[in-house]
mmCIF file of C-alpha atoms in Angstrom:
data_model
loop_
_atom_site.group_PDB
_atom_site.id
_atom_site.type_symbol
_atom_site.label_atom_id
_atom_site.label_comp_id
_atom_site.label_asym_id
_atom_site.label_seq_id
_atom_site.Cartn_x
_atom_site.Cartn_y
_atom_site.Cartn_z
ATOM 1 C CA TYR A 1 -21.637 -37.866 13.803
ATOM 2 C CA GLU A 2 -19.966 -36.631 16.971
ATOM 3 C CA GLU A 3 -17.312 -34.854 14.883
ATOM 4 C CA SER A 4 -20.051 -33.052 12.944
ATOM 5 C CA LEU A 5 -21.712 -31.903 16.180
ATOM 6 C CA ARG A 6 -18.411 -30.625 17.493
ATOM 7 C CA LYS A 7 -17.806 -28.789 14.218
ATOM 8 C CA MET A 8 -21.140 -26.982 14.693
ATOM 9 C CA ASP A 9 -20.224 -26.230 18.342
ATOM 10 C CA LEU A 10 -23.219 -28.251 19.541
ATOM 11 C CA ILE A 11 -20.953 -30.225 21.859
ATOM 12 C CA GLU A 12 -18.803 -28.152 24.187
ATOM 13 C CA GLN A 13 -15.188 -29.168 24.511
ATOM 14 C CA SER A 14 -13.818 -29.930 27.926
ATOM 15 C CA VAL A 15 -10.789 -28.124 29.340
ATOM 16 C CA ALA A 16 -8.650 -31.173 28.608
ATOM 17 C CA GLU A 17 -9.835 -31.303 24.987
ATOM 18 C CA ARG A 18 -9.130 -27.597 24.492
ATOM 19 C CA ASN A 19 -5.663 -28.035 25.986
ATOM 20 C CA LEU A 20 -4.991 -31.005 23.720
ATOM 21 C CA ASN A 21 -6.051 -28.955 20.704
ATOM 22 C CA LEU A 22 -3.692 -26.156 21.725
ATOM 23 C CA LEU A 23 -0.873 -28.653 22.207
ATOM 24 C CA ASP A 24 -1.572 -30.064 18.756
ATOM 25 C CA LYS A 25 -1.412 -26.591 17.214
ATOM 26 C CA PHE A 26 1.841 -25.786 18.980
ATOM 27 C CA SER A 27 3.214 -29.158 17.924
ATOM 28 C CA SER A 28 2.449 -28.252 14.315
ATOM 29 C CA LEU A 29 4.231 -24.904 14.740
ATOM 30 C CA ARG A 30 7.273 -26.567 16.304
ATOM 31 C CA HIS A 31 7.351 -29.191 13.559
ATOM 32 C CA ARG A 32 7.185 -26.486 10.891
ATOM 33 C CA ALA A 33 9.968 -24.485 12.575
ATOM 34 C CA ALA A 34 12.119 -27.615 12.905
ATOM 35 C CA GLU A 35 11.664 -28.392 9.205
ATOM 36 C CA GLU A 36 12.678 -24.861 8.216
ATOM 37 C CA LYS A 37 15.755 -25.094 10.455
ATOM 38 C CA ALA A 38 16.686 -28.488 9.031
ATOM 39 C CA GLU A 39 16.506 -27.074 5.523
ATOM 40 C CA GLY A 40 19.398 -24.743 6.348
ATOM 41 C CA PHE A 41 20.228 -21.721 4.219
ATOM 42 C CA ASN A 42 18.061 -21.481 1.134
ATOM 43 C CA ILE A 43 19.221 -18.936 -1.429
ATOM 44 C CA PHE A 44 15.751 -18.928 -2.974
ATOM 45 C CA PHE A 45 14.078 -17.911 0.298
ATOM 46 C CA ILE A 46 16.052 -15.425 2.410
ATOM 47 C CA ARG A 47 14.186 -13.867 5.335
ATOM 48 C CA PHE A 48 15.039 -10.521 6.948
ATOM 49 C CA HIS A 49 13.578 -9.467 10.283
ATOM 50 C CA VAL A 50 12.669 -5.774 9.957
ATOM 51 C CA LEU A 51 10.965 -4.747 13.183
ATOM 52 C CA ASP A 52 9.054 -5.705 16.304
ATOM 53 C CA PRO A 53 5.788 -3.769 15.797
ATOM 54 C CA GLU A 54 4.165 -4.556 19.142
ATOM 55 C CA ARG A 55 4.611 -1.115 20.767
ATOM 56 C CA PHE A 56 3.563 0.648 17.564
ATOM 57 C CA LEU A 57 0.462 -1.560 17.302
ATOM 58 C CA GLN A 58 -0.496 -0.825 20.910
ATOM 59 C CA LYS A 59 -0.377 2.925 20.273
ATOM 60 C CA THR A 60 -2.135 2.950 16.896
ATOM 61 C CA VAL A 61 -4.679 0.107 17.021
ATOM 62 C CA LYS A 62 -7.372 2.493 18.313
ATOM 63 C CA TYR A 63 -7.079 4.553 15.130
ATOM 64 C CA VAL A 64 -7.602 1.648 12.724
ATOM 65 C CA ARG A 65 -10.022 -0.529 14.667
ATOM 66 C CA TRP A 66 -12.905 0.924 12.616
ATOM 67 C CA ILE A 67 -11.575 -0.776 9.483
ATOM 68 C CA TRP A 68 -12.679 -4.142 10.903
ATOM 69 C CA THR A 69 -16.126 -3.001 11.979
ATOM 70 C CA PRO A 70 -19.143 -4.603 10.248
ATOM 71 C CA PRO A 71 -20.271 -1.395 8.413
ATOM 72 C CA VAL A 72 -16.870 -0.911 6.756
ATOM 73 C CA ALA A 73 -16.619 -4.595 5.906
ATOM 74 C CA LEU A 74 -20.112 -4.478 4.362
ATOM 75 C CA VAL A 75 -19.239 -1.394 2.290
ATOM 76 C CA THR A 76 -16.065 -3.074 1.049
ATOM 77 C CA ALA A 77 -17.981 -6.236 0.197
ATOM 78 C CA ALA A 78 -20.717 -4.229 -1.560
ATOM 79 C CA ALA A 79 -18.166 -2.260 -3.623
ATOM 80 C CA SER A 80 -16.266 -5.381 -4.661
ATOM 81 C CA PRO A 81 -18.766 -6.453 -7.403
ATOM 82 C CA TRP A 82 -18.500 -2.991 -8.978
ATOM 83 C CA THR A 83 -14.709 -3.278 -8.898
ATOM 84 C CA ILE A 84 -14.900 -6.703 -10.522
ATOM 85 C CA SER A 85 -17.169 -5.305 -13.226
ATOM 86 C CA VAL A 86 -14.559 -2.628 -14.026
ATOM 87 C CA PHE A 87 -11.924 -5.330 -14.359
ATOM 88 C CA VAL A 88 -14.170 -7.451 -16.573
ATOM 89 C CA GLN A 89 -14.956 -4.526 -18.887
ATOM 90 C CA ASN A 90 -11.248 -3.729 -19.237
ATOM 91 C CA TRP A 91 -9.892 -7.263 -18.958
ATOM 92 C CA GLN A 92 -7.620 -7.416 -22.011
ATOM 93 C CA PRO A 93 -5.667 -4.185 -21.364
ATOM 94 C CA MET A 94 -5.503 -4.954 -17.637
ATOM 95 C CA TRP A 95 -4.176 -8.471 -18.184
ATOM 96 C CA ALA A 96 -1.610 -7.117 -20.648
ATOM 97 C CA GLY A 97 -0.765 -4.399 -18.120
ATOM 98 C CA THR A 98 -0.264 -6.988 -15.398
ATOM 99 C CA MET A 99 2.172 -8.926 -17.578
ATOM 100 C CA GLU A 100 3.968 -5.699 -18.420
ATOM 101 C CA LEU A 101 4.101 -4.765 -14.729
ATOM 102 C CA TYR A 102 6.596 -7.560 -14.039
ATOM 103 C CA LYS A 103 8.840 -6.896 -17.023
ATOM 104 C CA PHE A 104 11.717 -4.643 -16.015
ATOM 105 C CA ILE A 105 14.011 -4.971 -19.041
ATOM 106 C CA GLY A 106 13.884 -1.851 -21.161
ATOM 107 C CA LYS A 107 11.695 0.050 -18.703
ATOM 108 C CA PRO A 108 12.513 3.593 -17.564
ATOM 109 C CA LEU A 109 13.939 3.791 -14.059
ATOM 110 C CA VAL A 110 10.926 5.821 -12.906
ATOM 111 C CA ASP A 111 8.545 2.983 -13.821
ATOM 112 C CA VAL A 112 10.692 0.460 -11.965
ATOM 113 C CA LEU A 113 10.755 2.703 -8.887
ATOM 114 C CA HIS A 114 6.972 3.132 -9.099
ATOM 115 C CA PHE A 115 6.598 -0.655 -9.074
ATOM 116 C CA PHE A 116 8.770 -1.190 -6.004
ATOM 117 C CA VAL A 117 7.277 1.743 -4.112
ATOM 118 C CA ILE A 118 3.762 0.387 -4.702
ATOM 119 C CA LEU A 119 4.955 -3.127 -3.864
ATOM 120 C CA CYS A 120 6.445 -2.021 -0.535
ATOM 121 C CA ILE A 121 3.457 0.114 0.461
ATOM 122 C CA ILE A 122 0.885 -2.552 -0.381
ATOM 123 C CA GLY A 123 3.025 -5.265 1.193
ATOM 124 C CA ALA A 124 3.327 -3.260 4.411
ATOM 125 C CA ILE A 125 -0.434 -2.596 4.513
ATOM 126 C CA HIS A 126 -1.120 -6.284 3.871
ATOM 127 C CA GLU A 127 1.108 -7.472 6.725
ATOM 128 C CA PHE A 128 -0.047 -4.768 9.129
ATOM 129 C CA GLY A 129 -3.590 -5.882 8.299
ATOM 130 C CA HIS A 130 -2.711 -9.292 9.766
ATOM 131 C CA ALA A 131 -0.927 -7.664 12.704
ATOM 132 C CA TYR A 132 -3.780 -5.309 13.603
ATOM 133 C CA ALA A 133 -6.291 -8.152 13.402
ATOM 134 C CA VAL A 134 -4.216 -10.151 15.888
ATOM 135 C CA LYS A 135 -3.940 -7.103 18.138
ATOM 136 C CA ILE A 136 -7.675 -6.308 18.003
ATOM 137 C CA TYR A 137 -8.511 -9.821 19.190
ATOM 138 C CA GLY A 138 -6.030 -9.724 22.066
ATOM 139 C CA GLY A 139 -2.843 -11.212 20.660
ATOM 140 C CA GLU A 140 0.650 -9.835 20.185
ATOM 141 C CA VAL A 141 2.868 -9.524 17.112
ATOM 142 C CA HIS A 142 6.641 -9.329 17.496
ATOM 143 C CA ASP A 143 7.933 -9.931 14.007
ATOM 144 C CA ILE A 144 7.217 -8.255 10.675
ATOM 145 C CA GLY A 145 9.763 -8.429 7.917
ATOM 146 C CA MET A 146 10.527 -9.099 4.302
ATOM 147 C CA ALA A 147 12.067 -11.922 2.352
ATOM 148 C CA LEU A 148 13.523 -12.638 -1.042
ATOM 149 C CA PHE A 149 11.403 -15.400 -2.568
ATOM 150 C CA TYR A 150 13.139 -16.478 -5.786
ATOM 151 C CA PHE A 151 14.839 -13.042 -5.667
ATOM 152 C CA MET A 152 11.480 -11.238 -5.592
ATOM 153 C CA PRO A 153 10.681 -9.149 -2.478
ATOM 154 C CA VAL A 154 7.807 -10.475 -0.362
ATOM 155 C CA PHE A 155 6.659 -9.652 3.156
ATOM 156 C CA TYR A 156 5.641 -11.692 6.175
ATOM 157 C CA CYS A 157 4.015 -11.266 9.592
ATOM 158 C CA ASP A 158 4.278 -13.668 12.531
ATOM 159 C CA THR A 159 0.689 -14.272 13.653
ATOM 160 C CA ALA A 160 1.397 -17.282 15.859
ATOM 161 C CA ASP A 161 -0.739 -15.835 18.677
ATOM 162 C CA ALA A 162 -3.816 -16.339 16.509
ATOM 163 C CA PHE A 163 -3.512 -20.081 17.156
ATOM 164 C CA MET A 164 -4.470 -19.335 20.762
ATOM 165 C CA PHE A 165 -7.798 -17.770 19.820
ATOM 166 C CA PRO A 166 -10.597 -20.196 20.745
ATOM 167 C CA ASN A 167 -13.004 -18.517 18.315
ATOM 168 C CA GLN A 168 -12.641 -19.852 14.796
ATOM 169 C CA MET A 169 -13.999 -16.692 13.162
ATOM 170 C CA LYS A 170 -11.340 -14.575 14.879
ATOM 171 C CA ARG A 171 -8.620 -16.886 13.580
ATOM 172 C CA LEU A 172 -10.187 -16.687 10.120
ATOM 173 C CA TRP A 173 -10.294 -12.892 10.255
ATOM 174 C CA VAL A 174 -6.585 -12.819 11.101
ATOM 175 C CA THR A 175 -5.887 -15.064 8.131
ATOM 176 C CA ILE A 176 -7.865 -13.048 5.593
ATOM 177 C CA ALA A 177 -7.045 -9.614 7.043
ATOM 178 C CA GLY A 178 -4.296 -9.101 4.471
ATOM 179 C CA ILE A 179 -6.556 -9.984 1.547
ATOM 180 C CA TYR A 180 -9.308 -7.817 3.024
ATOM 181 C CA SER A 181 -6.903 -4.865 3.225
ATOM 182 C CA GLU A 182 -5.842 -5.344 -0.390
ATOM 183 C CA VAL A 183 -9.453 -5.610 -1.571
ATOM 184 C CA ALA A 184 -10.204 -2.308 0.174
ATOM 185 C CA ILE A 185 -7.157 -0.716 -1.485
ATOM 186 C CA CYS A 186 -8.229 -2.116 -4.844
ATOM 187 C CA VAL A 187 -11.717 -0.640 -4.465
ATOM 188 C CA VAL A 188 -10.308 2.823 -3.654
ATOM 189 C CA ALA A 189 -7.696 2.612 -6.437
ATOM 190 C CA THR A 190 -10.342 1.568 -8.969
ATOM 191 C CA PHE A 191 -12.527 4.501 -7.975
ATOM 192 C CA LEU A 192 -9.595 6.931 -8.332
ATOM 193 C CA TRP A 193 -8.690 5.453 -11.718
ATOM 194 C CA VAL A 194 -12.244 5.818 -12.999
ATOM 195 C CA VAL A 195 -12.717 9.424 -11.844
ATOM 196 C CA SER A 196 -9.210 10.809 -12.515
ATOM 197 C CA TYR A 197 -7.965 12.265 -15.791
ATOM 198 C CA PRO A 198 -5.907 9.919 -17.996
ATOM 199 C CA ASP A 199 -2.099 10.238 -18.059
ATOM 200 C CA THR A 200 -1.992 12.058 -14.728
ATOM 201 C CA LEU A 201 0.196 10.806 -11.865
ATOM 202 C CA VAL A 202 -2.869 9.907 -9.788
ATOM 203 C CA ASN A 203 -4.345 7.972 -12.702
ATOM 204 C CA GLN A 204 -1.129 6.056 -13.356
ATOM 205 C CA LEU A 205 -0.486 5.184 -9.713
ATOM 206 C CA ALA A 206 -4.117 4.153 -9.226
ATOM 207 C CA TYR A 207 -3.931 1.940 -12.331
ATOM 208 C CA LYS A 208 -0.735 0.207 -11.175
ATOM 209 C CA THR A 209 -2.200 -0.234 -7.697
ATOM 210 C CA MET A 210 -5.317 -1.794 -9.255
ATOM 211 C CA LEU A 211 -3.226 -4.232 -11.246
ATOM 212 C CA PHE A 212 -1.100 -5.221 -8.293
ATOM 213 C CA THR A 213 -3.906 -5.610 -5.759
ATOM 214 C CA GLY A 214 -6.634 -6.779 -8.140
ATOM 215 C CA ILE A 215 -5.034 -9.375 -10.384
ATOM 216 C CA SER A 216 -1.557 -10.058 -9.066
ATOM 217 C CA ALA A 217 -1.938 -10.003 -5.280
ATOM 218 C CA VAL A 218 -5.556 -10.959 -4.599
ATOM 219 C CA PHE A 219 -5.730 -13.834 -7.066
ATOM 220 C CA PHE A 220 -2.352 -15.064 -5.853
ATOM 221 C CA ASN A 221 -3.187 -14.752 -2.164
ATOM 222 C CA ILE A 222 -6.570 -16.469 -2.382
ATOM 223 C CA ASN A 223 -5.107 -19.524 -4.100
ATOM 224 C CA PRO A 224 -5.537 -22.368 -1.559
ATOM 225 C CA LEU A 225 -3.247 -24.760 -3.452
ATOM 226 C CA ILE A 226 -0.125 -22.970 -2.235
ATOM 227 C CA LYS A 227 0.666 -21.974 1.338
ATOM 228 C CA VAL A 228 -0.455 -18.355 1.315
ATOM 229 C CA ASP A 229 -3.482 -16.638 2.865
ATOM 230 C CA GLY A 230 -6.043 -18.625 0.870
ATOM 231 C CA TYR A 231 -4.567 -21.913 2.055
ATOM 232 C CA TYR A 232 -4.557 -20.894 5.716
ATOM 233 C CA ALA A 233 -8.127 -19.608 5.429
ATOM 234 C CA LEU A 234 -9.258 -22.936 3.962
ATOM 235 C CA SER A 235 -7.396 -24.960 6.586
ATOM 236 C CA SER A 236 -8.928 -22.785 9.309
ATOM 237 C CA LEU A 237 -12.447 -23.274 7.943
ATOM 238 C CA LEU A 238 -11.909 -27.022 7.690
ATOM 239 C CA LYS A 239 -10.163 -27.100 11.088
ATOM 240 C CA LEU A 240 -7.229 -28.921 9.515
ATOM 241 C CA PRO A 241 -4.086 -26.893 10.364
ATOM 242 C CA ASP A 242 -1.773 -29.306 8.503
ATOM 243 C CA LEU A 243 -4.037 -29.850 5.518
ATOM 244 C CA ARG A 244 -1.342 -29.904 2.846
ATOM 245 C CA GLU A 245 1.118 -32.101 4.756
ATOM 246 C CA ALA A 246 -1.609 -34.513 5.863
ATOM 247 C CA ALA A 247 -3.111 -34.713 2.350
ATOM 248 C CA TRP A 248 0.238 -35.381 0.706
ATOM 249 C CA GLY A 249 1.114 -37.885 3.431
ATOM 250 C CA GLN A 250 -2.196 -39.709 2.951
ATOM 251 C CA ILE A 251 -1.788 -39.958 -0.825
ATOM 252 C CA GLY A 252 1.924 -40.784 -0.576
ATOM 253 C CA ALA A 253 1.289 -43.593 1.892
ATOM 254 C CA TRP A 254 -1.518 -44.969 -0.304
ATOM 255 C CA ILE A 255 0.767 -45.003 -3.371
ATOM 256 C CA GLN A 256 3.579 -46.681 -1.444
ATOM 257 C CA LYS A 257 1.259 -49.327 -0.015
ATOM 258 C CA ASN A 258 -1.020 -50.102 -2.965
ATOM 259 C CA ILE A 259 1.148 -49.370 -6.002
ATOM 260 C CA LEU A 260 4.742 -49.864 -4.858
ATOM 261 C CA ARG A 261 3.654 -52.625 -2.435
ATOM 262 C CA LEU A 262 5.798 -51.314 0.382
ATOM 263 C CA PRO A 263 5.234 -52.225 4.045
ATOM 264 C CA VAL A 264 3.867 -48.842 5.119
ATOM 265 C CA GLU A 265 0.700 -47.992 6.967
ATOM 266 C CA ILE A 266 -1.785 -45.435 5.705
ATOM 267 C CA PRO A 267 -2.468 -42.913 8.506
ATOM 268 C CA ALA A 268 -5.788 -43.644 10.158
ATOM 269 C CA THR A 269 -8.343 -40.861 9.859
ATOM 270 C CA THR A 270 -12.069 -40.230 9.574
ATOM 271 C CA ARG A 271 -14.010 -40.648 6.347
ATOM 272 C CA ARG A 272 -14.570 -36.884 6.093
ATOM 273 C CA LYS A 273 -10.877 -36.076 6.482
ATOM 274 C CA ARG A 274 -9.854 -38.814 4.053
ATOM 275 C CA ARG A 275 -12.206 -37.417 1.425
ATOM 276 C CA LEU A 276 -10.902 -33.865 1.986
ATOM 277 C CA TYR A 277 -7.299 -35.045 1.900
ATOM 278 C CA TRP A 278 -7.782 -36.779 -1.436
ATOM 279 C CA ILE A 279 -9.630 -33.871 -3.059
ATOM 280 C CA TYR A 280 -7.157 -31.280 -1.851
ATOM 281 C CA GLY A 281 -4.115 -33.521 -2.296
ATOM 282 C CA VAL A 282 -4.810 -34.401 -5.933
ATOM 283 C CA LEU A 283 -5.482 -30.760 -6.859
ATOM 284 C CA SER A 284 -2.436 -29.402 -5.008
ATOM 285 C CA ILE A 285 -0.123 -32.103 -6.388
ATOM 286 C CA ALA A 286 -1.289 -31.361 -9.938
ATOM 287 C CA TYR A 287 -0.841 -27.624 -9.355
ATOM 288 C CA THR A 288 2.604 -28.108 -7.802
ATOM 289 C CA ALA A 289 3.697 -30.345 -10.679
ATOM 290 C CA THR A 290 2.607 -27.650 -13.143
ATOM 291 C CA ILE A 291 4.547 -24.967 -11.245
ATOM 292 C CA MET A 292 7.618 -27.242 -11.075
ATOM 293 C CA PHE A 293 7.473 -27.747 -14.845
ATOM 294 C CA ILE A 294 7.138 -23.990 -15.434
ATOM 295 C CA ILE A 295 10.128 -23.304 -13.165
ATOM 296 C CA TYR A 296 12.127 -25.972 -14.989
ATOM 297 C CA ARG A 297 11.305 -24.426 -18.371
ATOM 298 C CA LEU A 298 12.173 -20.908 -17.189
ATOM 299 C CA PHE A 299 15.603 -21.873 -15.861
ATOM 300 C CA ASP A 300 16.247 -24.202 -18.803
ATOM 301 C CA ASN A 301 15.592 -21.402 -21.301
ATOM 302 C CA PHE A 302 17.628 -18.895 -19.270
ATOM 303 C CA TYR A 303 20.690 -21.127 -18.884
ATOM 304 C CA SER A 304 20.512 -22.368 -22.479
ATOM 305 C CA LYS A 305 20.502 -18.786 -23.742
ATOM 306 C CA TYR A 306 23.136 -17.197 -21.502
ATOM 307 C CA PHE A 307 25.300 -20.166 -20.401
ATOM 308 C CA PRO A 308 25.092 -22.720 -23.237
ATOM 309 C CA ASP A 309 28.406 -24.437 -22.372
ATOM 310 C CA PHE A 310 27.530 -25.483 -18.825
ATOM 311 C CA GLY A 311 23.807 -24.738 -18.678
ATOM 312 C CA VAL A 312 22.905 -28.343 -17.857
ATOM 313 C CA ILE A 313 25.110 -28.325 -14.754
ATOM 314 C CA LEU A 314 23.639 -25.023 -13.577
ATOM 315 C CA LEU A 315 20.128 -26.328 -14.230
ATOM 316 C CA ILE A 316 20.742 -29.468 -12.163
ATOM 317 C CA VAL A 317 22.246 -27.463 -9.276
ATOM 318 C CA THR A 318 19.418 -24.913 -9.348
ATOM 319 C CA LEU A 319 16.608 -27.476 -9.466
ATOM 320 C CA SER A 320 18.260 -29.586 -6.755
ATOM 321 C CA GLN A 321 18.285 -26.512 -4.504
ATOM 322 C CA ILE A 322 14.699 -25.501 -5.281
ATOM 323 C CA PHE A 323 13.244 -28.997 -4.958
ATOM 324 C CA ARG A 324 15.683 -30.505 -2.463
ATOM 325 C CA LYS A 325 12.984 -31.432 0.032
ATOM 326 C CA LYS A 326 10.965 -33.255 -2.614
ATOM 327 C CA ALA A 327 14.164 -34.838 -3.949
ATOM 328 C CA ARG A 328 15.002 -36.171 -0.477
ATOM 329 C CA THR A 329 11.526 -37.655 -0.190
ATOM 330 C CA ALA A 330 11.881 -39.350 -3.588
ATOM 331 C CA ILE A 331 15.318 -40.725 -2.623
ATOM 332 C CA ARG A 332 13.968 -42.024 0.697
ATOM 333 C CA VAL A 333 11.084 -43.823 -1.032
ATOM 334 C CA GLY A 334 13.500 -45.163 -3.657
ATOM 335 C CA LYS A 335 15.774 -46.600 -0.965
ATOM 336 C CA LEU A 336 12.817 -48.166 0.811
ATOM 337 C CA PHE A 337 11.612 -49.674 -2.465
ATOM 338 C CA TYR A 338 15.077 -51.092 -3.203
ATOM 339 C CA LEU A 339 15.532 -52.584 0.266
ATOM 340 C CA ASP A 340 12.068 -54.129 0.137
ATOM 341 C CA LYS A 341 12.396 -55.573 -3.366
ATOM 342 C CA LYS A 342 16.094 -56.453 -3.631
ATOM 343 C CA GLU A 343 15.584 -60.051 -2.444
ATOM 344 C CA LEU A 344 12.869 -60.516 -5.061
ATOM 345 C CA VAL A 345 15.125 -59.085 -7.789
ATOM 346 C CA LYS A 346 18.083 -61.257 -6.762
ATOM 347 C CA SER A 347 16.046 -64.476 -6.511
ATOM 348 C CA PRO A 348 16.687 -67.111 -9.225
ATOM 349 C CA ARG A 349 13.021 -67.132 -10.207
ATOM 350 C CA SER A 350 13.127 -63.432 -11.130
ATOM 351 C CA ARG A 351 16.032 -64.135 -13.530
ATOM 352 C CA LEU A 352 14.229 -66.846 -15.469
ATOM 353 C CA PRO A 353 13.556 -65.957 -19.147
#
């Protein structure tokens, strides 16, 4: 009951409680950074620092502050249903166009360049959306860059200062600022596509921008089952900064204790959190397992086709690199299970026919 009152801000937190919450958030950040450092070099996720945008943000924030004002946000929200209706009416060609957007084999060089130009522009706008939101609410941003995620270019923005904001809605705005920026771009691109003549440069660029921001980027970014904007928005709304880790830990401990009969303790938590952990954990585990199977099939088909003689070895090496953290967890649980059950297995009673 008290937790519910605090969630509704009906009970004010003391200075000590606020400080403890900040320490908990910073502890989560340090733990996440330590895990990334312990992972070492990962060929499937290579990060490149591009710039420190703080001085640029200070000089330009006054020119873009209007984008986050209520009237502009309301117009964007009001135009979104119309944009969705355009997508629904043209769903089949747009879905086919989205699939074609990511196929580079056999494409003219101009089309490939169009894709990467649009990707870089939209990616920069997305990340600067996060950065400007942090700046508007009083924080600082000192790192914007790009990364190769499974050899595909992606972008990132360090918004760690948002954890200091006491207002939950400000933290939420920082989290969804990238999606909001892409929705606004999608609305404008859809309008240009509808009103422009077919087969013109404006029409083609608007169409590709629609596909990238409408289907590819927005639906990917709002997915809360992977750690992108949608996940961080959900964890902010639920006030559970380590939602995924805590949910997986809760379910993993329950499986080890009740199914494998290992001497582990299930982390103590409230009934509300336990229910959220199980709902989110089951869905995210199922989604992750599906993605893992798809990745396995993709690399299996690729290696079987182009490297049939030693494809199995390459597949094992590749999957061990991609899923090394999960593999270490499985090995750790396996060792614990063996150490706990080896006396039972070696006992004379267990060898009786």
